[in-house]
Amino acid sequence: MVTPKKKTIIASKLKVKKEVVARPSAKKKRIEEAELPTEKSYDLVVVESPSKAKTIKKYLGRGYQVVASNGHIKDLPKSKLGVDIKAGFTIDLVPIVGKQDKIKRIQELAKGAHKIFLAPDMDREGEAIAFHLAQEIGRKKDLYRVIFNAVTKSAVKAAIENPTKLNECMYESQQTRRILDRLVGYKISPLLWDKVQRGISAGRVQSVALRVIVEREDAIKAFISEKWFSIMGEMQKDGTSFLFSYYGESADKKTDLEDEKVVKKIVSEVRGKNYKIIEVKKRERKQNPTPPFTTSKLQQEAAHKLGFTAKKTMMMAQKLYEGIDLSAFGTQGLITYMRTDSVRTEPESLNNVRDFIKKKYGKAFLPDQAIFYKKKGTSKVQDAHEAIRPTNLEYTPELIRGDLGPDEFKLYEIIWNKFISSQMSQAIIDQTTVSFENNGHYFRANGSIIKFSGFRTVYLEAAEERSRRKKSESEDEQTEQEEQDENSKRILPILNQGESLRATKDAKEEEHWTSPPPRYSEALLVKDLEEKGIGRPSTYASIISNIQDRGYVEKTENRFVPTELGTVVCRLLMHSFPDVMNIDFTAQVEEQLDKIEDGVVDYKKVLKEFWKGFEVTLLKAQEEMKNLKKQSTPTGLKCEKCKTGEYSIRWGKNGQFLACSNYPDCNSTHDFKKDLQGVIAIIPKQFVDDPCPKCGKRMEVKRGKYGRFVRCEDHPGCETTGPFTINVHCPDCKKGKFAEKKSRFGKFFYGCSSYPDCTNALWSKPRPFSCISCGYALMVEKISKKNGKQLQCPKCRHTVDFVDTPFANEVEKEESTKAF
């Protein structure tokens, strides 16, 4: 029984609880009101990202409001071209969907600000964001542009104390690039929809990058391998073994070995005989350090040594640049701006790194003067920035390792090592070449010893182990560093002219075949794009992502291979738009953008010249480009259904498929795959166990834009479709099963088929294996390089090795069930 006294106590407790709950919201309201004071008691700083805003706010403290724009706030509309060509290429910029509230927030803060500092990134895109912010704020007085190369307290405060003006030429350069991209994309893409497949696209730079990959594939297919030979043996002196190889029929000229009979004759004539030393050459070679990283070099090194994609590298670098919360130092930006073509280092940092080298490694490792690097080529884009380097040498990798994630640490470490090594002494290497003569045939042995390691002490300490882990597949791809590492292992004993030695292992022939050029890895593609002047290093990550997302290329064994769709689209564009697809033309456009930024060329003149030729080409292509939708390519494969027809390759809304030539009398279709030699193989149809709920026929597994689904085999007679599910029941609702789905960002996940009644969803494939820790009725697959394949509980995160589960010995296959 509840007495009146107890009721009073309970009521008072409830009142206290209500007051406790109410306090945070009231406090939050007071904070929000404080953020928008009526008086101009603060200065406003607008940056691009929230993490950078958080870091800068800590540096500036009270008296400043720091807000993030979250990237671009305005862009061309998606629903139309947005460029009025007749009105001098004027553009219709509109707020990006979802950014209206952000713009309003910035405008409100700007009204109460004494001064406004626009501080987006220091590249063209950052300048465009600054211009768009200025337009939306609508105020000219006390509005400034600030730029800083590193998110450090000193750099940020110095920028605030020395503000600049908006750079109109840089903005016009960005605007020109955006208009060119829009004209190409919005004029060519609809043409591809009509002629090839709906939903695909073309891009001014991405299409040229696709051409590079397609042409490499053409070169591989056209390559004819040729046989060649080498002759090698082994000698020993004073307990040291070393290799020697055939050089030629003269001591001064190398001879190529292509005739097997000649090779066998040489081997026969030198077998069992002494090799006389006719010359010993020794020379000291000095190896210079290399500059600190530019954007593209960082992407290449991270791909070679860390296995990072260009996209991942830029994401990690962005975090390091914007600020990391260090336990001993607070939030600090660890590296300078990561989008740069420059190899320059500011004088103060040069002095600091020289002091660091002298203190840690000694005077011998420090050159007499600082090393000044010059950028190759003529491009000026982003050359005003410094190279990528650590912002403070106090934050050594070893000291802050615990504050960084594993990938962040790896990237920071190679940036650190590269920068330190760039200002260290030369490495000195003693190289020895010994020439031998045997029965009129000449051989050589090479060896080298690192006499003084110099800069290699730092750079190879961090990189050598990783470079050994992943060997290149082609001599063309072998890096200079790897080649030097191999040379350092070849140490010769003391050999003197006139000595005679007998081989411990007789010289013997080895057969080789010339190799085709390698398919592009991500590092090789970035290197080639940079050398050809296609795009900019800051855009390589998005270029590579785009051509993959569009289905134009696929990664096979970490190499890019063009798909059938990518090859077809590339060939059509090369035929109909030769200028747009011209590599030199694309590089020339980048040079024009540089000149616009320098104020040398008027941006409207560049646009007019481009449109003049492009408009003519576009009209011609609309009439003459092949319509693949109306074409069919015979394959010679007999129809499996009617037995009289022949399958032809046709194009549909989801790409290519095989269709019977007797259509509409026979509606047999098949998916197919084509190997690298062009041989077509029919992919067997996969059916689910449950019949169509409408007509009773089998339900076939199909693949569409959003992944796999099931469809009645009588389609189009019966249009029943459903989700593709796996035979794992949802433990939450105990009704549905998990259906394979694809997010709008292209990532696969597994959601309950009872959605929206049940919202259970998993990013990894579920398995009907109960967690032994918490008892949850399923676990999900997890694969990592460190731990291999495991199962993990989505609730308590308990993991078990996959080999310890009942699935280890099963043949993994997708078991589909009905979803109706």
CSV table of C-alpha atoms in Angstrom, one decimal, residues 283-286 365 426-431 448-454 456 488:
chain,number,residue,atom,x,y,z
A,283,ARG,CA,84.6,3.6,-58.7
A,284,GLU,CA,83.0,5.5,-55.9
A,285,ARG,CA,79.4,6.5,-56.6
A,286,LYS,CA,77.5,9.1,-54.7
A,365,PHE,CA,75.1,13.1,-41.9
A,426,GLN,CA,74.8,11.7,-49.8
A,427,ALA,CA,75.2,8.0,-49.6
A,428,ILE,CA,78.6,6.8,-50.8
A,429,ILE,CA,78.7,3.4,-52.6
A,430,ASP,CA,81.9,1.6,-53.8
A,431,GLN,CA,81.1,-0.2,-57.0
A,448,SER,CA,78.9,-2.9,-54.4
A,449,ILE,CA,79.5,-1.9,-50.8
A,450,ILE,CA,77.8,0.9,-49.0
A,451,LYS,CA,80.8,2.9,-47.8
A,452,PHE,CA,78.7,5.6,-46.1
A,453,SER,CA,74.9,5.2,-45.7
A,454,GLY,CA,74.1,8.9,-45.5
A,456,ARG,CA,69.7,5.9,-46.5
A,488,SER,CA,74.1,-3.6,-51.9
